[in-house]
Each structure stands twice: as structure tokens, then as C-alpha cells.
Tab-separated table of C-alpha atoms in Angstrom:
chain	number	residue	atom	x	y	z
A	1	MET	CA	38.193	15.742	19.215
A	2	GLU	CA	38.074	16.992	22.833
A	3	GLY	CA	38.758	13.743	24.368
A	4	ASN	CA	37.603	14.354	27.949
A	5	GLU	CA	34.686	16.669	26.691
A	6	MET	CA	33.024	14.093	24.912
A	7	ASP	CA	28.378	14.322	26.444
A	8	ARG	CA	28.133	10.783	24.300
A	9	ALA	CA	24.754	9.210	24.512
A	10	GLY	CA	24.879	5.907	25.309
A	11	LEU	CA	23.548	3.326	22.925
A	12	GLN	CA	20.172	3.843	21.200
A	13	ARG	CA	18.193	0.240	22.503
A	14	ILE	CA	14.863	-1.373	21.517
A	15	PRO	CA	13.494	-3.636	24.372
A	16	SER	CA	14.163	-7.245	21.240
A	17	GLY	CA	10.603	-8.892	23.501
A	18	VAL	CA	11.794	-11.945	23.818
A	19	PRO	CA	11.209	-12.315	28.265
A	20	GLY	CA	14.770	-13.307	29.331
A	21	LEU	CA	16.417	-11.404	26.187
A	22	ASP	CA	17.328	-7.944	26.570
A	23	GLU	CA	18.474	-9.108	30.047
A	24	LEU	CA	21.941	-10.597	28.353
A	25	ILE	CA	22.723	-7.129	25.790
A	26	GLU	CA	22.511	-4.041	27.912
A	27	GLY	CA	18.127	-3.949	27.755
A	28	GLY	CA	18.168	-4.535	23.952
A	29	PHE	CA	19.040	-4.673	20.590
A	30	PRO	CA	20.871	-1.689	19.350
A	31	PHE	CA	18.446	0.975	17.355
A	32	PRO	CA	19.297	1.533	14.775
A	33	SER	CA	21.315	-1.472	13.340
A	34	VAL	CA	21.274	-5.448	11.765
A	35	ILE	CA	20.811	-8.468	12.985
A	36	LEU	CA	20.913	-11.987	12.266
A	37	VAL	CA	18.764	-14.546	13.402
A	38	SER	CA	20.173	-17.726	12.764
A	39	GLY	CA	19.729	-21.237	13.609
A	40	ALA	CA	17.860	-24.735	11.906
A	41	ALA	CA	14.383	-25.439	11.318
A	42	GLY	CA	12.139	-25.559	13.784
A	43	THR	CA	14.366	-23.418	16.470
A	44	GLY	CA	11.927	-20.287	16.682
A	45	LYS	CA	13.377	-17.725	14.509
A	46	THR	CA	10.227	-16.871	13.157
A	47	THR	CA	8.510	-16.507	16.633
A	48	PHE	CA	11.160	-14.665	17.690
A	49	CYS	CA	10.927	-12.460	14.987
A	50	LEU	CA	6.807	-12.263	15.312
A	51	ARG	CA	7.904	-11.514	19.276
A	52	PHE	CA	10.154	-8.336	18.173
A	53	LEU	CA	7.822	-7.141	15.974
A	54	CYS	CA	4.287	-7.103	17.971
A	55	GLU	CA	6.189	-5.838	20.625
A	56	GLY	CA	7.344	-2.777	18.555
A	57	ALA	CA	3.451	-2.257	17.842
A	58	ALA	CA	2.645	-2.736	21.458
A	59	ARG	CA	4.543	0.442	21.949
A	60	CYS	CA	3.561	2.733	18.329
A	61	GLU	CA	6.684	1.339	16.322
A	62	ARG	CA	5.315	0.315	12.973
A	63	GLY	CA	6.711	-2.900	11.961
A	64	LEU	CA	7.750	-4.266	8.651
A	65	PHE	CA	7.545	-8.170	7.697
A	66	PHE	CA	9.137	-9.240	4.561
A	67	THR	CA	8.938	-12.663	4.081
A	68	THR	CA	10.607	-14.429	1.490
A	69	LEU	CA	8.260	-18.198	1.390
A	70	SER	CA	5.434	-17.043	-0.693
A	71	GLU	CA	3.057	-17.160	1.989
A	72	PRO	CA	0.382	-15.456	2.517
A	73	SER	CA	0.081	-13.459	5.653
A	74	HIS	CA	-3.164	-15.568	6.649
A	75	TRP	CA	-1.531	-18.701	6.494
A	76	MET	CA	1.923	-17.101	8.882
A	77	LEU	CA	-1.407	-16.069	10.908
A	78	ARG	CA	-3.058	-19.301	11.418
A	79	PHE	CA	0.227	-20.522	12.750
A	80	SER	CA	1.449	-17.768	15.037
A	81	SER	CA	-1.988	-16.641	15.919
A	82	GLN	CA	-1.237	-19.170	19.072
A	83	PHE	CA	0.557	-17.519	20.654
A	84	ASP	CA	-1.261	-15.037	23.374
A	85	PHE	CA	1.051	-12.223	22.118
A	86	MET	CA	0.114	-12.370	18.799
A	87	ARG	CA	-2.873	-10.018	18.155
A	88	PRO	CA	-3.703	-10.476	14.569
A	89	GLU	CA	-5.334	-6.729	14.655
A	90	TYR	CA	-1.383	-5.247	15.061
A	91	PHE	CA	-0.951	-7.147	11.573
A	92	GLY	CA	-2.508	-4.380	8.661
A	93	ASP	CA	-1.249	-0.647	9.981
A	94	ALA	CA	0.861	-1.191	12.845
A	95	ILE	CA	3.019	-4.686	11.049
A	96	VAL	CA	2.941	-4.009	7.291
A	97	TYR	CA	3.321	-7.919	5.443
A	98	GLU	CA	5.321	-7.619	2.022
A	99	ASP	CA	5.628	-10.575	0.254
A	100	LEU	CA	9.234	-10.490	-1.413
A	101	SER	CA	8.245	-14.178	-3.737
A	102	ALA	CA	7.249	-12.624	-6.930
A	103	LEU	CA	10.501	-10.006	-7.313
A	104	LEU	CA	12.416	-13.224	-5.956
A	105	ARG	CA	11.945	-16.020	-8.681
A	106	HIS	CA	13.084	-12.898	-11.228
A	107	GLY	CA	16.009	-12.878	-10.104
A	108	ASP	CA	16.894	-9.440	-9.860
A	109	GLN	CA	18.441	-7.924	-7.652
A	110	ASP	CA	17.986	-4.191	-8.061
A	111	LYS	CA	15.025	-4.436	-8.527
A	112	LEU	CA	13.977	-6.289	-5.080
A	113	LEU	CA	16.580	-3.581	-3.770
A	114	GLU	CA	14.279	-1.762	-5.412
A	115	ALA	CA	11.094	-2.873	-3.873
A	116	VAL	CA	12.902	-3.497	-0.471
A	117	ASP	CA	13.400	0.293	-0.678
A	118	ARG	CA	9.680	1.043	-1.488
A	119	ARG	CA	8.493	-0.099	0.946
A	120	ILE	CA	10.759	0.319	4.103
A	121	ALA	CA	9.954	4.641	2.839
A	122	GLU	CA	6.235	4.773	2.485
A	123	VAL	CA	5.612	2.332	5.736
A	124	MET	CA	9.039	4.226	8.176
A	125	PRO	CA	8.803	1.337	9.828
A	126	GLN	CA	11.080	0.937	13.575
A	127	ARG	CA	10.999	-2.036	12.706
A	128	ILE	CA	12.000	-3.947	9.966
A	129	VAL	CA	12.455	-8.386	9.479
A	130	ILE	CA	13.398	-10.369	6.770
A	131	ASP	CA	12.545	-14.194	6.539
A	132	PRO	CA	14.564	-15.697	6.207
A	133	ILE	CA	17.166	-14.400	4.520
A	134	THR	CA	18.978	-17.606	2.624
A	135	VAL	CA	15.917	-18.507	0.591
A	136	VAL	CA	17.590	-15.065	-1.457
A	137	GLY	CA	20.406	-16.282	-2.525
A	138	GLU	CA	19.429	-19.478	-2.852
A	139	MET	CA	16.909	-17.615	-6.302
A	140	LEU	CA	19.975	-14.492	-6.523
A	141	LYS	CA	23.085	-17.019	-6.374
A	142	ASP	CA	26.333	-15.140	-7.599
A	143	GLN	CA	24.661	-12.121	-6.995
A	144	TYR	CA	24.174	-13.024	-3.378
A	145	ARG	CA	26.673	-11.305	-2.023
A	146	SER	CA	26.913	-8.059	-3.218
A	147	PHE	CA	23.093	-7.844	-2.819
A	148	LEU	CA	23.644	-8.272	0.998
A	149	PHE	CA	26.224	-6.027	1.158
A	150	ASP	CA	23.660	-3.557	-0.128
A	151	LEU	CA	20.936	-5.025	1.405
A	152	THR	CA	22.319	-4.068	5.449
A	153	ASN	CA	24.117	-0.945	4.033
A	154	ARG	CA	20.563	-0.067	3.183
A	155	LEU	CA	19.204	-1.142	6.366
A	156	LYS	CA	20.941	0.737	8.770
A	157	HIS	CA	20.303	4.347	7.008
A	158	TRP	CA	17.483	3.584	7.842
A	159	ASN	CA	16.476	3.860	10.930
A	160	ALA	CA	15.488	0.914	12.014
A	161	THR	CA	16.278	-2.533	13.447
A	162	THR	CA	16.392	-5.141	11.094
A	163	LEU	CA	16.536	-8.499	12.088
A	164	VAL	CA	17.478	-11.109	9.169
A	165	THR	CA	16.740	-15.178	10.010
A	166	GLY	CA	19.530	-17.231	8.601
A	167	GLU	CA	18.593	-21.288	7.658
A	168	VAL	CA	22.057	-23.730	8.274
A	169	SER	CA	22.166	-26.682	8.367
A	170	PRO	CA	23.460	-28.884	11.475
A	171	GLY	CA	26.279	-27.908	12.334
A	172	GLU	CA	26.250	-25.044	10.652
A	173	LEU	CA	26.355	-21.980	13.082
A	174	TYR	CA	25.077	-18.840	10.810
A	175	PRO	CA	25.262	-18.048	7.247
A	176	PRO	CA	28.828	-17.055	6.497
A	177	GLU	CA	27.827	-14.999	3.620
A	178	ILE	CA	25.628	-11.619	6.129
A	179	ALA	CA	28.126	-12.571	8.702
A	180	TYR	CA	30.372	-10.286	8.359
A	181	SER	CA	27.707	-6.918	7.113
A	182	VAL	CA	25.601	-7.397	10.158
A	183	ASP	CA	25.819	-6.092	13.406
A	184	GLY	CA	24.689	-8.933	15.809
A	185	ILE	CA	24.252	-12.847	15.421
A	186	VAL	CA	21.775	-14.192	18.105
A	187	LEU	CA	22.942	-17.787	17.463
A	188	LEU	CA	19.582	-20.513	17.791
A	189	HIS	CA	20.988	-24.107	19.164
A	190	LEU	CA	18.595	-27.121	18.512
A	191	THR	CA	21.198	-30.413	19.938
A	192	GLU	CA	19.894	-33.697	20.709
A	193	GLU	CA	21.070	-34.694	24.564
A	194	TYR	CA	19.679	-38.039	26.029
A	195	GLY	CA	17.549	-39.082	23.191
A	196	ASP	CA	15.963	-35.910	23.669
A	197	ARG	CA	15.726	-32.366	21.862
A	198	ARG	CA	17.011	-28.899	23.854
A	199	LYS	CA	17.271	-25.725	21.793
A	200	TYR	CA	19.469	-22.837	23.710
A	201	LEU	CA	19.975	-19.503	22.774
A	202	GLU	CA	23.921	-17.808	22.063
A	203	VAL	CA	24.744	-13.940	21.140
A	204	LEU	CA	27.547	-14.854	18.999
A	205	LYS	CA	28.285	-10.868	18.323
A	206	MET	CA	26.511	-7.688	19.239
A	207	ARG	CA	28.621	-4.721	18.610
A	208	GLY	CA	28.654	-1.837	21.103
A	209	THR	CA	27.454	-4.265	23.819
A	210	ASN	CA	28.927	-5.871	26.425
A	211	HIS	CA	26.657	-9.447	25.194
A	212	SER	CA	26.722	-12.244	27.674
A	213	THR	CA	28.522	-14.961	26.231
A	214	GLY	CA	27.701	-18.610	26.392
A	215	LYS	CA	24.454	-20.560	25.916
A	216	HIS	CA	21.204	-20.067	27.080
A	217	SER	CA	18.165	-22.704	27.689
A	218	ILE	CA	15.165	-21.615	25.820
A	219	ASP	CA	11.584	-22.592	25.792
A	220	ILE	CA	8.793	-22.183	23.162
A	221	SER	CA	5.306	-21.890	24.391
A	222	ARG	CA	1.374	-20.435	23.989
A	223	LYS	CA	2.201	-17.573	26.793
A	224	GLU	CA	5.558	-15.809	25.636
A	225	GLY	CA	6.863	-17.446	22.685
A	226	LEU	CA	10.514	-17.712	23.200
A	227	VAL	CA	12.254	-17.127	26.421
A	228	VAL	CA	15.007	-17.280	27.303
A	229	LEU	CA	15.719	-19.505	30.833
A	230	LYS	CA	17.868	-18.550	33.591
A	231	ALA	CA	19.543	-22.068	33.692
A	232	ARG	CA	23.351	-20.960	31.922
A	233	PHE	CA	25.262	-23.629	29.887
B	1	MET	CA	1.997	8.999	5.384
B	2	ASN	CA	-0.389	7.226	7.781
B	3	ALA	CA	-3.650	8.830	9.260
B	4	ARG	CA	-0.900	9.612	12.169
B	5	ASP	CA	1.558	11.224	10.124
B	6	MET	CA	-1.276	13.422	8.779
B	7	ARG	CA	-2.463	14.842	11.800
B	8	GLN	CA	1.009	14.844	13.188
B	9	TYR	CA	1.774	17.059	10.005
B	10	GLU	CA	-1.402	19.133	9.960
B	11	ASN	CA	-0.775	20.084	13.998
B	12	LEU	CA	2.708	20.822	13.015
B	13	ARG	CA	1.231	23.019	10.108
B	14	LYS	CA	-0.342	24.446	12.329
B	15	GLN	CA	1.970	25.449	14.831
B	16	LEU	CA	4.855	26.842	11.730
B	17	GLY	CA	2.256	28.862	9.989
B	18	PRO	CA	2.638	28.889	5.824
B	19	VAL	CA	6.238	31.260	6.255
B	20	PRO	CA	8.237	29.210	9.297
B	21	ARG	CA	8.771	32.342	11.800
B	22	PRO	CA	13.017	33.074	12.327
B	23	GLY	CA	14.703	32.282	14.875
B	24	LEU	CA	15.947	28.960	17.294
B	25	ILE	CA	13.274	25.803	16.981
B	26	VAL	CA	13.566	22.405	19.129
B	27	LEU	CA	11.221	19.786	19.002
B	28	ASP	CA	11.891	16.399	21.645
B	29	VAL	CA	10.898	13.832	19.656
B	30	ARG	CA	12.674	9.724	20.792
B	31	THR	CA	14.950	8.731	18.605
B	32	THR	CA	13.036	6.058	17.198
B	33	GLN	CA	11.039	8.548	15.900
B	34	PHE	CA	12.871	11.209	13.967
B	35	VAL	CA	12.975	9.355	10.443
B	36	VAL	CA	9.068	10.031	10.574
B	37	VAL	CA	9.026	12.941	12.363
B	38	GLU	CA	11.620	14.914	10.494
B	39	LEU	CA	9.575	14.192	7.063
B	40	VAL	CA	6.524	15.383	8.470
B	41	LEU	CA	8.250	18.341	9.459
B	42	LEU	CA	10.066	19.205	6.405
B	43	LYS	CA	5.871	18.279	4.577
B	44	ALA	CA	5.282	21.120	6.570
B	45	LEU	CA	8.178	23.683	6.638
B	46	ILE	CA	8.141	23.211	2.525
B	47	GLY	CA	5.187	24.147	2.340
B	48	GLU	CA	3.885	26.464	-0.934
B	49	GLY	CA	7.851	25.980	-1.773
B	50	ASN	CA	8.985	27.545	0.837
B	51	PRO	CA	13.574	27.469	0.359
B	52	GLY	CA	14.839	26.122	2.861
B	53	LEU	CA	18.764	23.721	3.747
B	54	PHE	CA	18.546	20.326	4.913
B	55	ILE	CA	21.896	18.957	6.632
B	56	SER	CA	22.128	16.318	7.108
B	57	VAL	CA	24.976	15.086	10.082
B	58	ASP	CA	23.122	11.095	10.550
B	59	ARG	CA	22.911	9.790	7.386
B	60	PRO	CA	23.572	10.400	3.154
B	61	HIS	CA	21.283	12.777	1.876
B	62	GLN	CA	19.563	10.442	-0.255
B	63	TYR	CA	17.469	8.590	2.043
B	64	MET	CA	15.268	11.224	3.459
B	65	VAL	CA	14.699	12.688	-0.574
B	66	HIS	CA	14.348	9.289	-1.205
B	67	LEU	CA	10.573	9.235	1.401
B	68	LEU	CA	10.415	12.926	0.004
B	69	ASP	CA	9.525	11.011	-3.519
B	70	MET	CA	7.694	8.071	-1.785
B	71	HIS	CA	5.435	10.467	0.082
B	72	GLY	CA	5.300	12.777	-3.123
B	73	ILE	CA	7.100	15.871	-1.022
B	74	GLU	CA	7.994	18.299	-4.087
B	75	HIS	CA	11.465	19.644	-2.573
B	76	THR	CA	13.183	21.272	-5.503
B	77	SER	CA	13.108	24.016	-3.350
B	78	VAL	CA	15.112	22.481	-0.735
B	79	THR	CA	19.106	22.081	0.003
B	80	PHE	CA	21.144	19.100	0.857
B	81	ILE	CA	23.990	19.351	2.493
B	82	ASP	CA	25.556	15.858	2.990
B	83	THR	CA	27.575	16.257	6.062
B	84	VAL	CA	28.151	12.437	6.150
B	85	SER	CA	29.581	10.867	3.096
B	86	GLN	CA	30.601	12.380	-0.612
B	87	PHE	CA	29.670	8.759	-1.897
B	88	SER	CA	27.372	6.732	-0.116
B	89	SER	CA	28.579	2.962	0.369
B	90	SER	CA	25.769	1.929	-0.909
B	91	ASP	CA	24.161	2.936	-4.526
B	92	ALA	CA	20.860	4.779	-3.569
B	93	HIS	CA	21.207	7.788	-5.352
B	94	ARG	CA	18.723	9.968	-5.793
B	95	GLN	CA	18.081	13.499	-7.486
B	96	ALA	CA	17.992	17.048	-4.813
B	97	ARG	CA	20.352	19.958	-4.895
B	98	VAL	CA	22.679	18.957	-3.025
B	99	GLY	CA	25.903	20.448	-1.689
B	100	PHE	CA	28.731	17.782	0.736
B	101	PHE	CA	30.838	19.468	3.186
B	102	LYS	CA	33.864	17.483	5.220
B	103	GLY	CA	32.260	15.272	7.626
B	104	PRO	CA	30.434	15.935	10.870
B	105	ASN	CA	33.497	16.592	13.155
B	106	ASN	CA	34.350	19.779	11.288
B	107	ILE	CA	30.460	20.700	11.770
B	108	ASP	CA	31.620	23.980	13.236
B	109	THR	CA	33.334	25.333	10.176
B	110	LEU	CA	29.900	25.029	8.592
B	111	PRO	CA	28.924	28.392	9.139
B	112	THR	CA	31.229	29.638	7.568
B	113	ALA	CA	31.327	26.826	3.948
B	114	LEU	CA	27.835	27.848	3.783
B	115	ARG	CA	28.430	31.852	3.344
B	116	GLU	CA	30.783	30.800	1.337
B	117	TRP	CA	28.855	28.741	-1.683
B	118	SER	CA	26.083	30.968	-1.186
B	119	SER	CA	25.975	32.629	-4.832
B	120	GLU	CA	23.691	32.634	-7.804
B	121	ASP	CA	27.195	30.349	-9.329
B	122	HIS	CA	26.085	27.653	-7.021
B	123	GLY	CA	22.501	28.204	-7.121
B	124	PHE	CA	21.668	28.424	-3.626
B	125	ASP	CA	21.166	31.639	-1.755
B	126	LEU	CA	21.113	31.762	2.093
B	127	ALA	CA	19.009	35.448	1.870
B	128	GLN	CA	16.221	33.366	0.324
B	129	CYS	CA	16.018	30.457	3.250
B	130	ARG	CA	13.052	30.544	5.466
B	131	PHE	CA	13.768	26.817	7.200
B	132	ALA	CA	17.793	25.437	7.772
B	133	LEU	CA	16.665	21.556	9.278
B	134	ILE	CA	19.519	19.528	10.850
B	135	ASP	CA	19.180	16.154	11.008
B	136	ASN	CA	20.380	14.356	14.597
B	137	ILE	CA	22.562	17.141	15.779
B	138	SER	CA	22.899	15.151	18.929
B	139	ASN	CA	24.807	12.733	16.418
B	140	LEU	CA	27.724	15.239	16.631
B	141	LEU	CA	28.728	14.718	20.215
B	142	THR	CA	29.534	11.671	19.125
B	143	PHE	CA	32.071	13.279	17.019
B	144	ASN	CA	32.065	16.543	18.587
B	145	SER	CA	32.211	18.553	22.513
B	146	HIS	CA	28.947	19.516	23.996
B	147	GLN	CA	31.599	23.315	23.693
B	148	LYS	CA	31.905	22.328	19.733
B	149	VAL	CA	28.129	21.824	19.138
B	150	GLN	CA	27.109	24.696	21.255
B	151	ARG	CA	29.274	27.001	19.229
B	152	PHE	CA	28.149	24.977	15.796
B	153	ILE	CA	24.592	26.193	16.979
B	154	ARG	CA	25.487	29.825	17.812
B	155	GLU	CA	26.793	30.762	14.939
B	156	PHE	CA	24.505	29.111	13.056
B	157	VAL	CA	21.521	30.687	14.279
B	158	GLU	CA	23.584	33.871	13.696
B	159	LEU	CA	23.563	32.771	10.240
B	160	LEU	CA	19.741	32.474	9.609
B	161	GLY	CA	18.740	33.346	12.440
B	162	ASP	CA	17.397	36.748	12.228
B	163	ARG	CA	15.877	35.972	8.327
B	164	ALA	CA	15.173	31.360	8.863
B	165	ALA	CA	13.799	29.136	11.777
B	166	VAL	CA	16.547	27.016	12.787
B	167	LEU	CA	15.041	23.963	13.877
B	168	LEU	CA	16.775	20.531	15.813
B	169	VAL	CA	15.135	17.976	16.420
B	170	ILE	CA	16.360	16.688	19.690
B	171	ASP	CA	15.597	13.566	22.026
B	172	ARG	CA	15.294	15.155	25.879
B	173	GLN	CA	16.164	12.275	27.447
B	174	ARG	CA	18.809	11.074	26.026
B	175	SER	CA	20.534	13.835	25.389
B	176	PRO	CA	18.840	16.685	28.162
B	177	ASN	CA	21.901	18.526	27.904
B	178	LEU	CA	21.933	19.976	24.498
B	179	TYR	CA	18.306	20.278	24.580
B	180	HIS	CA	18.580	22.776	27.878
B	181	SER	CA	21.412	24.110	26.787
B	182	VAL	CA	19.157	25.457	23.432
B	183	LEU	CA	16.650	26.773	25.365
B	184	ALA	CA	18.876	28.613	27.005
B	185	MET	CA	20.401	30.544	23.864
B	186	GLY	CA	16.282	30.572	23.535
B	187	GLY	CA	15.228	28.443	21.633
B	188	THR	CA	11.243	28.286	21.612
B	189	GLU	CA	9.957	24.662	21.586
B	190	LEU	CA	7.467	23.856	18.656
B	191	ARG	CA	4.785	21.061	20.929
B	192	LEU	CA	3.826	17.416	18.453
B	193	GLU	CA	0.645	15.989	18.979
B	194	ALA	CA	0.747	14.238	22.454
B	195	GLU	CA	-0.907	10.519	21.466
B	196	MET	CA	-0.434	7.294	23.417
B	197	CYS	CA	-0.071	4.074	22.230
B	198	ASN	CA	-3.116	2.161	23.111
B	199	GLY	CA	-1.791	-1.355	22.798
B	200	ASN	CA	-3.077	-1.516	19.549
B	201	GLY	CA	-0.322	-0.033	17.302
B	202	GLU	CA	-2.598	2.755	17.527
B	203	GLY	CA	-1.392	6.245	18.761
B	204	SER	CA	2.201	7.740	18.684
B	205	PHE	CA	4.929	9.061	20.678
B	206	LYS	CA	4.717	7.051	23.955
B	207	ASP	CA	8.270	6.698	24.647
B	208	SER	CA	9.199	2.677	24.340
B	209	MET	CA	13.535	2.739	25.164
B	210	THR	CA	15.842	2.035	27.038
B	211	ASP	CA	19.235	4.071	27.989
B	212	SER	CA	22.295	1.539	28.252
B	213	LYS	CA	23.764	3.715	30.046
B	214	GLU	CA	20.825	3.020	32.758
B	215	GLY	CA	19.662	-0.069	31.539
B	216	VAL	CA	15.838	0.903	32.193
B	217	ASP	CA	12.984	1.735	30.633
B	218	HIS	CA	11.831	6.133	30.708
B	219	GLY	CA	8.327	6.924	30.765
B	220	ARG	CA	7.758	10.033	28.092
B	221	GLN	CA	4.311	10.502	28.807
């Protein structure tokens, strides 16, 4: 390499769509990359991911939403359509919804990887969501770690930015099985303060990014979904 | 491929013709759209079976082979040169005619290597090639100086340029120096069908990216 003659471009970034987040991570998520969005139930993980996909759809970037919950698309849309940013017409061509639960029940990691690969190759998305990845661990058991290793490697090569969500138990920050293999970790915290539950977002890791540290207060609104507020704690 | 991709394919096929014209050709494509555009471009280039080269410098060749397979695009006339890795860390194996090269930081030696590989024994004949497509040439700037990449392009075109089209897909906003130096080398521009995003997820190729160095939106209209 010829050090001082290098003419490298900065990392490509795509806007997350989450108001207030991009300014914490130098303008957006690296493209391509795999990002873990971790949090307990009710912290807004799915809302975060839907906002990410809708932002892409509005910019003509195709999205692919893999659910592991055996939830039909109309059921997910029924709730998420309450948000102003959600446009049901995105779902179909701009955002493709894929249910992996039937394959998960067979517990065969090769078939599952093949199905994910096949669908990605068909759709050719720039944005992918797998929600939640932790369900896969319960189904695959001993194969889970090798599955995650192969999955994240493949996702990085598909030229997309992928969000995988991880459900954690109270007190746990992130699912440790996947944390080492992702490029970024965004934590969504839910804490009890003075008899009230408050939500925070924290960027724990974002490779190649001079990201903000510390917890940032968040809110979930009808209009914009998950919003990072200005106050920092 | 959806309707947008097929429109783009028809547009590129029309510009390229049944056999692509020899010489250096450059396309200005947003980085996020490289995969889609390269797939559509390969479909147009292969046509009725034009022999050609696909050189991957950004990710293992298996991913493009998988895409070609998934979209029913026959690729037996294409030789893949993988400069990324002999063994992908994943086990995503695909069947293709492939040669491996010793890493993108040695890219300046690729033209000589291709000349040496070109023989009946290897089932690969440079003289028969009608096109060569390099996957994300800008990525070479991560491993090499601008001068070295320029030199590689020049030598690669000297190797193939009088009998094959050498196609480079570059994001002009992210790599303006490289883009303009390719034009200065005599490269001609291939135009993509310009479509605007209407906010409904329809349309294509509207810029949506920010550059981490500048942190601003680059609108490409």
C-alpha cells in the first residue's frame, strides 16, 4: 500500500429514518453492515426497524422484512399502520414481508440459510430486517451459534444494511451469541424511574464510526415512531 | 427482477447491442444500487451467450453467481475472477467457472496473470472475451493508491480494449476522481434509465445517501 497516496472514500451510509439517531452515528448506518437492535419487550425494536424500512422505501431502496414470529403481514400492518410514517402501499414491491416460522419449526439451519439467501437474491434489497433473531436460538438450539456465524457473514456480502433484533431479559444488555459478529449494536433500554418507565437509546458499537456514547432519551410517537430526544443522560 | 429492473435491462441492452462495442465504458451508479445494476448489466452483456469476464474485488464471486442462478440467467459463457478470497468464510458455494487471484492489493498484476491463464488448458481464452465487468472498482482504492488503480485500468484496457468492452460501475459522487480519470482515459458513459422516486417505493436511482466525510445528502437528480 502507498499510504500517503491513498484516496479512500468514507464509509457509505444510509439514513436510519429514526429522527435524531443519524446525528449520533455520523449520518447513518454503514452500508453494507449488520446491526443488532437489542432491547426488552416494549422498547420499540420492531417500530425502529419498520421506520428504517419505510425510510428506504421512500428513497427507492428495496426492503425485506423477515419475521420469525409466525405473524401474518396483515396482523403486523394492523398495528404498525397506526404510525403516520407507515404506508401500507410500501408492502408488496418496495418492502417484501417474509415469514420464516414454518422453516424454523423444522430446526434445520441449512434450509433456513438457504431460504434467507434465496429470498434476498430474489428481492435484491438494500435494507433487510430480521425480527426477532433470538427466536431462532430457541428453535435451533445447538446449531444457533454456527447459524449466526454463517448468517452474518452472508448478510455482509449481500450488499445491504441489515437490522436484526434481539429480545433480552430484564437486566441483560444484548444477546451475547450474536454480539461479536455484528458491525453495530444499538441498545433500547426500558428503566423504571420514580414509578415511571422511561426509554433510552444507546449506541454501544458502530464499526468505522465515531459514534456518540451514553444513553439518549427516546419517545415513541404516532407521528414518527421512535424518536431520539435531544437530552442526553 | 421487478418491472423497474426489466426496464433498465431493456435500456442497457438497447445501448449495448447484441455484442458490446470494444473499449472502456463507465456507468454512474449509486453504491447501494451496484448489485442490482450489475446483475441487469450482466444479463444484457451475456445476451445470447457472449463470452466474458466478471472480476469481483468487493465480495466473493458466489454471490453474483447465486443471483444469476436465482434470476435464471445462464452464465456458462462467463469466467469469474475472484480477487477477494479463495475460501469464503461462509459455505455459500455455487457452481461457476472461476479463477482465484491473490487479493485486491495485487490488482496491478492481474493483467499479466490473465494473459498467462489464457490457454486452452484452463478453458479460458482472452481472445474470445467480448466483455469484462469489474465489481466495484472503487473498492480497490481501499487497498491501492489512485495512481495504481489508474495504471491497472489502463493496462487492463490495453489487454482487452480492442476486442472487448471493459465496463466499470462507479459511484461518481463517492469516487469523482476515479470517475473522471476513467473518462479521461477515453471511457464512454453508458446511461441508466433515469427515474425519480415518487415516495411510494416506485422508481429508482434517486440518490438517498450521505457521505460520512461530509454528512450531507447528495441529491442526484
